[in-house]
Structures are given as structure tokens and as C-alpha cells.
Amino acid sequence: MTAGPSDLGVVDRARETELLEAALASGANVVLEGPPGTGKSTLLRRVAARREARFALVEGNAELTPARLVGHFDPALVLDRGYRPDVFVDGPLVSAMREGGLLYVEELNRVPEETLNALLTVMSEREITVPRLGVVRAADGFGVVAAMNPYDAVGTARVSSAVYDRTCRIAMGYQSAEAELQIISQRAPVQSVEWVQRVVELVRATRAHPELRVGSSVRGAMDLVGLARELARSRGVDGEDWQVGLDAALVALSGRIRVDESSTRTPEAIIEELYAQAFGPRPDGPGGEDESSGEA
């Protein structure tokens, strides 16, 4: 795949862009490390577009075998022609090597160890030996970039020191509140700047709440804004209606946050608490009564 114009909306990442471009130009392999929603994939697409390089994306998971990464001989054609180079089906790694492109491995710490081992020689020697095919050498411009979320322990494995020894690391934290406001404004129509600022405040508060192990990324804020717009339309109320915003927040954020094991509260209860802090208490009047109190 290649990067397109729509991928270039990187906000507040000038430093990381410069570091990544310098690392790749020097021939280094890079790990982009940070929580979800911090723009790791978008950043790499921007850099690939600037380099006019092929961008081969690999989803890191337990199903990523060495054959799926490197490539394989087509069984039917092997029976007919034997093990010849023209019956080898390039995987994303070999394809990127031949074309001098970038191989991007998402969720590096979810990739099986035997598959990661296939990358070691490639990262250090820029070549790989494929049984029955021979040695494949990388064209100029080839590079390996991986991304990982260091805070996610479910379904992940420890990345070996051999991999770390062959990579440079760029840490990517959450962007500023101003940058997240700009990201949301670029991606979705907003009710008002003040209202979206409160949405950003709410989402950022999930990252610092003492009872939450994991907070929401800016993607939660974008979904909240979109949900609120559609709920307000279907209910025939103002887009900044308090209950509409709460319902949108519950739907958009409850699945993204992770409550600490020591807490006895539900994700919904914590979101309601943070929502009231950002938007104020439930207002009085028609449609604004506190339903939990039993008032009609």
C-alpha cells in the first residue's frame, strides 16, 4: 500500500517526524512506542509519502507466521513447475525489500517470536535467505519500522533484546490539548469550539483518573463528537444537550478505558463522574431531571 493525501494530517508531531526521517535516512530500523491513538501509523504514512516509498503494512498478531511475512511458494505451481523463483509469492517483507520500501509492523509485541526471528538478519544485514529461493537483498531505501503499545499486556509477549539491539526507539506520548482539539476539528464537524474543548478535557481526564489503568485516546473524543451529533439529530434536540453528551460519552469511552483491579466502580460510573466535572451537573428542566432520583 502507499500513502495518500488523506494520511498527511499529522498534528503536533514535527519533532517525531524529523527524528523518524533522520533515522531512516541513516539506515536505522525504528520502533515507535506509545499508547494507541498517538498517531504512530499516521506519522509513518506521512514520512513514506515524503520519501515516495512503498508502505507495506503488517498487522502483528499470533497468526503472523514467517511464511506470511516473508512469502511462500505456490503449492499448485510447484507441482507443475518445481521450486522456481517465478512461483514464489512475495510476502510483505520480501516485497518491501525488492522495492526499497518501508515495512511497517504494527503491534510488534504481539508477533510470535519465530516470526520476529525472521527479521533479525534483515534488520542487521539487509538480506534474507529463503529456502529454495536463495538470498534476497534489500534495495536502497528499504527500512523496518515497528509500533507497539508498552502498556498493553493482554496477548503480548516480551520483545527480545536481539530485536531491541537492532532498532532505535522513538517514544510517542499523547499530544497537547490544543493539538487534540485541532485533530477533532479536522476530522468531524463540531458544535462549538468551547463544547469540543470540554470533550477534550473529559477524554484527557480519563488518562489521569486514579481508578483507571488505561484512559482513552483522542479517537474516543472523535467518536463522542460524532455520536453526539447523530443522537441530537435523532432526538430533535440541541447538539450540546447535556444528556446527549453523556450518552455519547458512555458509548464512546466505556469500552476504551480500563478500570484498575482495585476499584469497585464500573466504567460507566467513572465516565459519569468525569463528564459532570467537564460539563457541569445534570441541569434542571424538561429532559434534564436526574432519572436516578426517581423524579418524573
GROMACS .gro file of C-alpha atoms in nm:
model
  296
    1MET     CA    1   0.000   0.000   0.000
    2THR     CA    2   0.112   0.357  -0.047
    3ALA     CA    3   0.039   0.669   0.149
    4GLY     CA    4  -0.220   0.905   0.016
    5PRO     CA    5  -0.303   1.271   0.070
    6SER     CA    6  -0.565   1.194   0.333
    7ASP     CA    7  -0.296   1.039   0.552
    8LEU     CA    8  -0.096   1.358   0.591
    9GLY     CA    9  -0.294   1.526   0.870
   10VAL     CA   10  -0.024   1.487   1.134
   11VAL     CA   11  -0.069   1.740   1.415
   12ASP     CA   12   0.198   1.844   1.664
   13ARG     CA   13   0.448   1.579   1.553
   14ALA     CA   14   0.723   1.787   1.391
   15ARG     CA   15   0.991   1.656   1.626
   16GLU     CA   16   0.894   1.291   1.584
   17THR     CA   17   0.874   1.336   1.206
   18GLU     CA   18   1.224   1.480   1.196
   19LEU     CA   19   1.362   1.202   1.416
   20LEU     CA   20   1.200   0.926   1.210
   21GLU     CA   21   1.316   1.072   0.879
   22ALA     CA   22   1.672   1.108   1.012
   23ALA     CA   23   1.675   0.752   1.148
   24LEU     CA   24   1.552   0.602   0.821
   25ALA     CA   25   1.792   0.813   0.615
   26SER     CA   26   2.079   0.681   0.830
   27GLY     CA   27   1.973   0.321   0.760
   28ALA     CA   28   1.840   0.253   1.109
   29ASN     CA   29   1.536   0.045   1.199
   30VAL     CA   30   1.286   0.217   1.426
   31VAL     CA   31   1.034   0.126   1.695
   32LEU     CA   32   0.758   0.382   1.755
   33GLU     CA   33   0.648   0.323   2.113
   34GLY     CA   34   0.340   0.475   2.271
   35PRO     CA   35  -0.025   0.422   2.364
   36PRO     CA   36  -0.298   0.382   2.100
   37GLY     CA   37  -0.424   0.692   1.925
   38THR     CA   38  -0.099   0.885   1.935
   39GLY     CA   39  -0.057   0.895   1.557
   40LYS     CA   40   0.212   0.631   1.503
   41SER     CA   41   0.066   0.494   1.180
   42THR     CA   42  -0.028   0.839   1.051
   43LEU     CA   43   0.324   0.964   1.117
   44LEU     CA   44   0.479   0.680   0.920
   45ARG     CA   45   0.240   0.729   0.629
   46ARG     CA   46   0.344   1.092   0.615
   47VAL     CA   47   0.712   1.001   0.608
   48ALA     CA   48   0.656   0.731   0.346
   49ALA     CA   49   0.471   0.980   0.127
   50ARG     CA   50   0.755   1.229   0.153
   51ARG     CA   51   1.001   0.958   0.051
   52GLU     CA   52   0.764   0.840  -0.225
   53ALA     CA   53   0.825   0.492  -0.090
   54ARG     CA   54   0.609   0.183  -0.087
   55PHE     CA   55   0.445   0.130   0.250
   56ALA     CA   56   0.386  -0.237   0.340
   57LEU     CA   57   0.167  -0.276   0.648
   58VAL     CA   58   0.176  -0.592   0.859
   59GLU     CA   59  -0.070  -0.645   1.144
   60GLY     CA   60   0.110  -0.802   1.436
   61ASN     CA   61  -0.082  -1.095   1.585
   62ALA     CA   62  -0.046  -1.462   1.668
   63GLU     CA   63  -0.146  -1.556   1.310
   64LEU     CA   64   0.155  -1.381   1.157
   65THR     CA   65   0.376  -1.676   1.064
   66PRO     CA   66   0.719  -1.647   0.899
   67ALA     CA   67   0.566  -1.764   0.571
   68ARG     CA   68   0.302  -1.490   0.580
   69LEU     CA   69   0.568  -1.229   0.649
   70VAL     CA   70   0.839  -1.349   0.411
   71GLY     CA   71   0.641  -1.525   0.138
   72HIS     CA   72   0.586  -1.880   0.010
   73PHE     CA   73   0.596  -2.099  -0.296
   74ASP     CA   74   0.259  -2.150  -0.461
   75PRO     CA   75   0.185  -2.523  -0.397
   76ALA     CA   76  -0.010  -2.574  -0.721
   77LEU     CA   77   0.259  -2.416  -0.935
   78VAL     CA   78   0.534  -2.606  -0.753
   79LEU     CA   79   0.369  -2.933  -0.855
   80ASP     CA   80   0.364  -2.815  -1.214
   81ARG     CA   81   0.697  -2.633  -1.245
   82GLY     CA   82   0.900  -2.716  -0.937
   83TYR     CA   83   1.067  -2.473  -0.697
   84ARG     CA   84   1.143  -2.187  -0.931
   85PRO     CA   85   1.175  -1.815  -0.849
   86ASP     CA   86   0.873  -1.731  -1.062
   87VAL     CA   87   0.640  -1.943  -0.847
   88PHE     CA   88   0.741  -1.771  -0.524
   89VAL     CA   89   0.473  -1.540  -0.386
   90ASP     CA   90   0.637  -1.244  -0.215
   91GLY     CA   91   0.520  -1.163   0.135
   92PRO     CA   92   0.518  -0.803   0.259
   93LEU     CA   93   0.878  -0.828   0.383
   94VAL     CA   94   1.030  -0.952   0.057
   95SER     CA   95   0.807  -0.716  -0.142
   96ALA     CA   96   0.930  -0.416   0.057
   97MET     CA   97   1.291  -0.534   0.025
   98ARG     CA   98   1.273  -0.572  -0.350
   99GLU     CA   99   1.108  -0.231  -0.398
  100GLY     CA  100   1.313  -0.036  -0.145
  101GLY     CA  101   1.004   0.041   0.058
  102LEU     CA  102   0.915   0.057   0.426
  103LEU     CA  103   0.790  -0.246   0.615
  104TYR     CA  104   0.563  -0.134   0.898
  105VAL     CA  105   0.488  -0.392   1.168
  106GLU     CA  106   0.200  -0.289   1.392
  107GLU     CA  107   0.175  -0.429   1.746
  108LEU     CA  108   0.532  -0.562   1.746
  109ASN     CA  109   0.490  -0.722   2.088
  110ARG     CA  110   0.207  -0.939   1.955
  111VAL     CA  111   0.419  -1.100   1.684
  112PRO     CA  112   0.530  -1.462   1.758
  113GLU     CA  113   0.899  -1.498   1.842
  114GLU     CA  114   0.973  -1.728   1.547
  115THR     CA  115   0.836  -1.462   1.312
  116LEU     CA  116   1.041  -1.188   1.476
  117ASN     CA  117   1.348  -1.407   1.430
  118ALA     CA  118   1.294  -1.389   1.054
  119LEU     CA  119   1.350  -1.013   1.079
  120LEU     CA  120   1.681  -1.022   1.267
  121THR     CA  121   1.913  -1.080   0.970
  122VAL     CA  122   1.709  -0.843   0.757
  123MET     CA  123   1.744  -0.564   1.011
  124SER     CA  124   2.119  -0.612   1.055
  125GLU     CA  125   2.238  -0.731   0.713
  126ARG     CA  126   1.961  -0.606   0.483
  127GLU     CA  127   1.923  -0.952   0.331
  128ILE     CA  128   1.738  -1.274   0.395
  129THR     CA  129   1.798  -1.632   0.285
  130VAL     CA  130   1.479  -1.805   0.175
  131PRO     CA  131   1.497  -2.185   0.142
  132ARG     CA  132   1.486  -2.298  -0.224
  133LEU     CA  133   1.477  -1.935  -0.337
  134GLY     CA  134   1.815  -1.806  -0.225
  135VAL     CA  135   1.931  -1.475  -0.092
  136VAL     CA  136   1.708  -1.169  -0.130
  137ARG     CA  137   1.890  -0.839  -0.082
  138ALA     CA  138   1.712  -0.517   0.005
  139ALA     CA  139   1.708  -0.234  -0.247
  140ASP     CA  140   1.815   0.114  -0.144
  141GLY     CA  141   1.556   0.288   0.072
  142PHE     CA  142   1.432  -0.024   0.248
  143GLY     CA  143   1.363   0.014   0.619
  144VAL     CA  144   1.180  -0.160   0.902
  145VAL     CA  145   0.955   0.042   1.131
  146ALA     CA  146   0.754  -0.119   1.409
  147ALA     CA  147   0.500   0.015   1.655
  148MET     CA  148   0.400  -0.112   1.995
  149ASN     CA  149   0.190  -0.014   2.294
  150PRO     CA  150   0.402  -0.076   2.603
  151TYR     CA  151   0.101  -0.051   2.836
  152ASP     CA  152  -0.098  -0.340   2.688
  153ALA     CA  153  -0.014  -0.671   2.850
  154VAL     CA  154  -0.304  -0.879   2.713
  155GLY     CA  155  -0.199  -1.112   2.431
  156THR     CA  156   0.150  -0.966   2.415
  157ALA     CA  157   0.498  -1.108   2.465
  158ARG     CA  158   0.828  -0.958   2.572
  159VAL     CA  159   1.029  -0.839   2.274
  160SER     CA  160   1.375  -0.994   2.279
  161SER     CA  161   1.691  -0.794   2.339
  162ALA     CA  162   1.811  -0.905   1.995
  163VAL     CA  163   1.528  -0.707   1.834
  164TYR     CA  164   1.585  -0.403   2.055
  165ASP     CA  165   1.956  -0.413   1.974
  166ARG     CA  166   1.871  -0.371   1.607
  167THR     CA  167   1.629  -0.081   1.646
  168CYS     CA  168   1.618   0.281   1.751
  169ARG     CA  169   1.327   0.388   1.970
  170ILE     CA  170   1.107   0.696   1.935
  171ALA     CA  171   0.869   0.746   2.228
  172MET     CA  172   0.532   0.899   2.138
  173GLY     CA  173   0.311   1.024   2.418
  174TYR     CA  174  -0.026   1.191   2.395
  175GLN     CA  175  -0.038   1.526   2.220
  176SER     CA  176  -0.132   1.855   2.383
  177ALA     CA  177  -0.493   1.954   2.445
  178GLU     CA  178  -0.464   2.216   2.168
  179ALA     CA  179  -0.337   1.954   1.923
  180GLU     CA  180  -0.617   1.711   2.011
  181LEU     CA  181  -0.874   1.989   1.963
  182GLN     CA  182  -0.725   2.054   1.618
  183ILE     CA  183  -0.734   1.683   1.530
  184ILE     CA  184  -1.103   1.657   1.620
  185SER     CA  185  -1.190   1.974   1.430
  186GLN     CA  186  -1.017   1.836   1.121
  187ARG     CA  187  -1.194   1.501   1.131
  188ALA     CA  188  -1.553   1.588   1.223
  189PRO     CA  189  -1.796   1.882   1.221
  190VAL     CA  190  -1.812   2.031   1.570
  191GLN     CA  191  -2.091   2.205   1.761
  192SER     CA  192  -1.869   2.479   1.902
  193VAL     CA  193  -1.506   2.517   2.000
  194GLU     CA  194  -1.598   2.554   2.368
  195TRP     CA  195  -1.803   2.234   2.365
  196VAL     CA  196  -1.526   2.036   2.195
  197GLN     CA  197  -1.275   2.176   2.443
  198ARG     CA  198  -1.484   2.019   2.718
  199VAL     CA  199  -1.488   1.690   2.528
  200VAL     CA  200  -1.108   1.700   2.509
  201GLU     CA  201  -1.094   1.784   2.881
  202LEU     CA  202  -1.315   1.484   2.957
  203VAL     CA  203  -1.112   1.241   2.748
  204ARG     CA  204  -0.779   1.364   2.882
  205ALA     CA  205  -0.912   1.328   3.237
  206THR     CA  206  -0.956   0.953   3.179
  207ARG     CA  207  -0.577   0.924   3.144
  208ALA     CA  208  -0.513   1.066   3.490
  209HIS     CA  209  -0.802   0.920   3.692
  210PRO     CA  210  -0.666   0.721   3.990
  211GLU     CA  211  -0.911   0.434   3.933
  212LEU     CA  212  -0.829   0.391   3.564
  213ARG     CA  213  -0.537   0.182   3.446
  214VAL     CA  214  -0.581   0.291   3.084
  215GLY     CA  215  -0.752   0.605   2.957
  216SER     CA  216  -0.898   0.691   2.619
  217SER     CA  217  -0.710   0.817   2.317
  218VAL     CA  218  -0.824   1.107   2.102
  219ARG     CA  219  -1.019   0.854   1.895
  220GLY     CA  220  -1.264   0.837   2.183
  221ALA     CA  221  -1.317   1.212   2.159
  222MET     CA  222  -1.377   1.190   1.784
  223ASP     CA  223  -1.635   0.914   1.830
  224LEU     CA  224  -1.800   1.108   2.112
  225VAL     CA  225  -1.840   1.413   1.888
  226GLY     CA  226  -1.988   1.207   1.604
  227LEU     CA  227  -2.224   1.015   1.832
  228ALA     CA  228  -2.349   1.333   1.998
  229ARG     CA  229  -2.423   1.488   1.660
  230GLU     CA  230  -2.629   1.188   1.545
  231LEU     CA  231  -2.809   1.146   1.879
  232ALA     CA  232  -2.906   1.513   1.882
  233ARG     CA  233  -3.039   1.481   1.529
  234SER     CA  234  -3.246   1.171   1.608
  235ARG     CA  235  -3.385   1.321   1.931
  236GLY     CA  236  -3.451   1.662   1.779
  237VAL     CA  237  -3.256   1.848   2.046
  238ASP     CA  238  -2.962   2.086   2.052
  239GLY     CA  239  -2.625   1.934   1.967
  240GLU     CA  240  -2.485   2.039   2.304
  241ASP     CA  241  -2.768   1.886   2.506
  242TRP     CA  242  -2.632   1.758   2.839
  243GLN     CA  243  -2.796   1.414   2.824
  244VAL     CA  244  -2.699   1.366   2.462
  245GLY     CA  245  -2.337   1.434   2.552
  246LEU     CA  246  -2.346   1.195   2.846
  247ASP     CA  247  -2.498   0.913   2.641
  248ALA     CA  248  -2.240   0.970   2.367
  249ALA     CA  249  -1.960   0.967   2.625
  250LEU     CA  250  -2.081   0.642   2.779
  251VAL     CA  251  -2.091   0.470   2.441
  252ALA     CA  252  -1.767   0.617   2.305
  253LEU     CA  253  -1.549   0.580   2.614
  254SER     CA  254  -1.671   0.289   2.829
  255GLY     CA  255  -1.506   0.027   2.609
  256ARG     CA  256  -1.181   0.220   2.572
  257ILE     CA  257  -1.095   0.274   2.938
  258ARG     CA  258  -0.969   0.002   3.170
  259VAL     CA  259  -1.067   0.016   3.537
  260ASP     CA  260  -0.796  -0.078   3.785
  261GLU     CA  261  -0.847  -0.412   3.960
  262SER     CA  262  -0.855  -0.239   4.298
  263SER     CA  263  -1.160  -0.027   4.203
  264THR     CA  264  -1.514  -0.141   4.273
  265ARG     CA  265  -1.676   0.101   4.028
  266THR     CA  266  -1.792   0.042   3.674
  267PRO     CA  267  -1.650   0.224   3.371
  268GLU     CA  268  -1.988   0.396   3.329
  269ALA     CA  269  -1.982   0.536   3.683
  270ILE     CA  270  -1.636   0.684   3.635
  271ILE     CA  271  -1.729   0.834   3.298
  272GLU     CA  272  -2.039   0.996   3.451
  273GLU     CA  273  -1.820   1.145   3.724
  274LEU     CA  274  -1.571   1.287   3.474
  275TYR     CA  275  -1.850   1.408   3.245
  276ALA     CA  276  -2.007   1.609   3.528
  277GLN     CA  277  -1.669   1.760   3.605
  278ALA     CA  278  -1.623   1.872   3.245
  279PHE     CA  279  -1.982   1.973   3.159
  280GLY     CA  280  -2.130   2.055   3.497
  281PRO     CA  281  -2.400   1.874   3.696
  282ARG     CA  282  -2.719   1.748   3.535
  283PRO     CA  283  -2.934   2.054   3.454
  284ASP     CA  284  -3.291   2.102   3.581
  285GLY     CA  285  -3.585   2.129   3.348
  286PRO     CA  286  -3.762   1.910   3.087
  287GLY     CA  287  -3.539   1.626   2.979
  288GLY     CA  288  -3.277   1.721   3.235
  289GLU     CA  289  -3.409   1.562   3.555
  290ASP     CA  290  -3.193   1.322   3.746
  291GLU     CA  291  -3.350   0.992   3.643
  292SER     CA  292  -3.168   0.804   3.917
  293SER     CA  293  -3.358   1.001   4.183
  294GLY     CA  294  -3.691   0.875   4.054
  295GLU     CA  295  -3.825   1.219   3.964
  296ALA     CA  296  -4.056   1.238   3.665
   0.00000   0.00000   0.00000
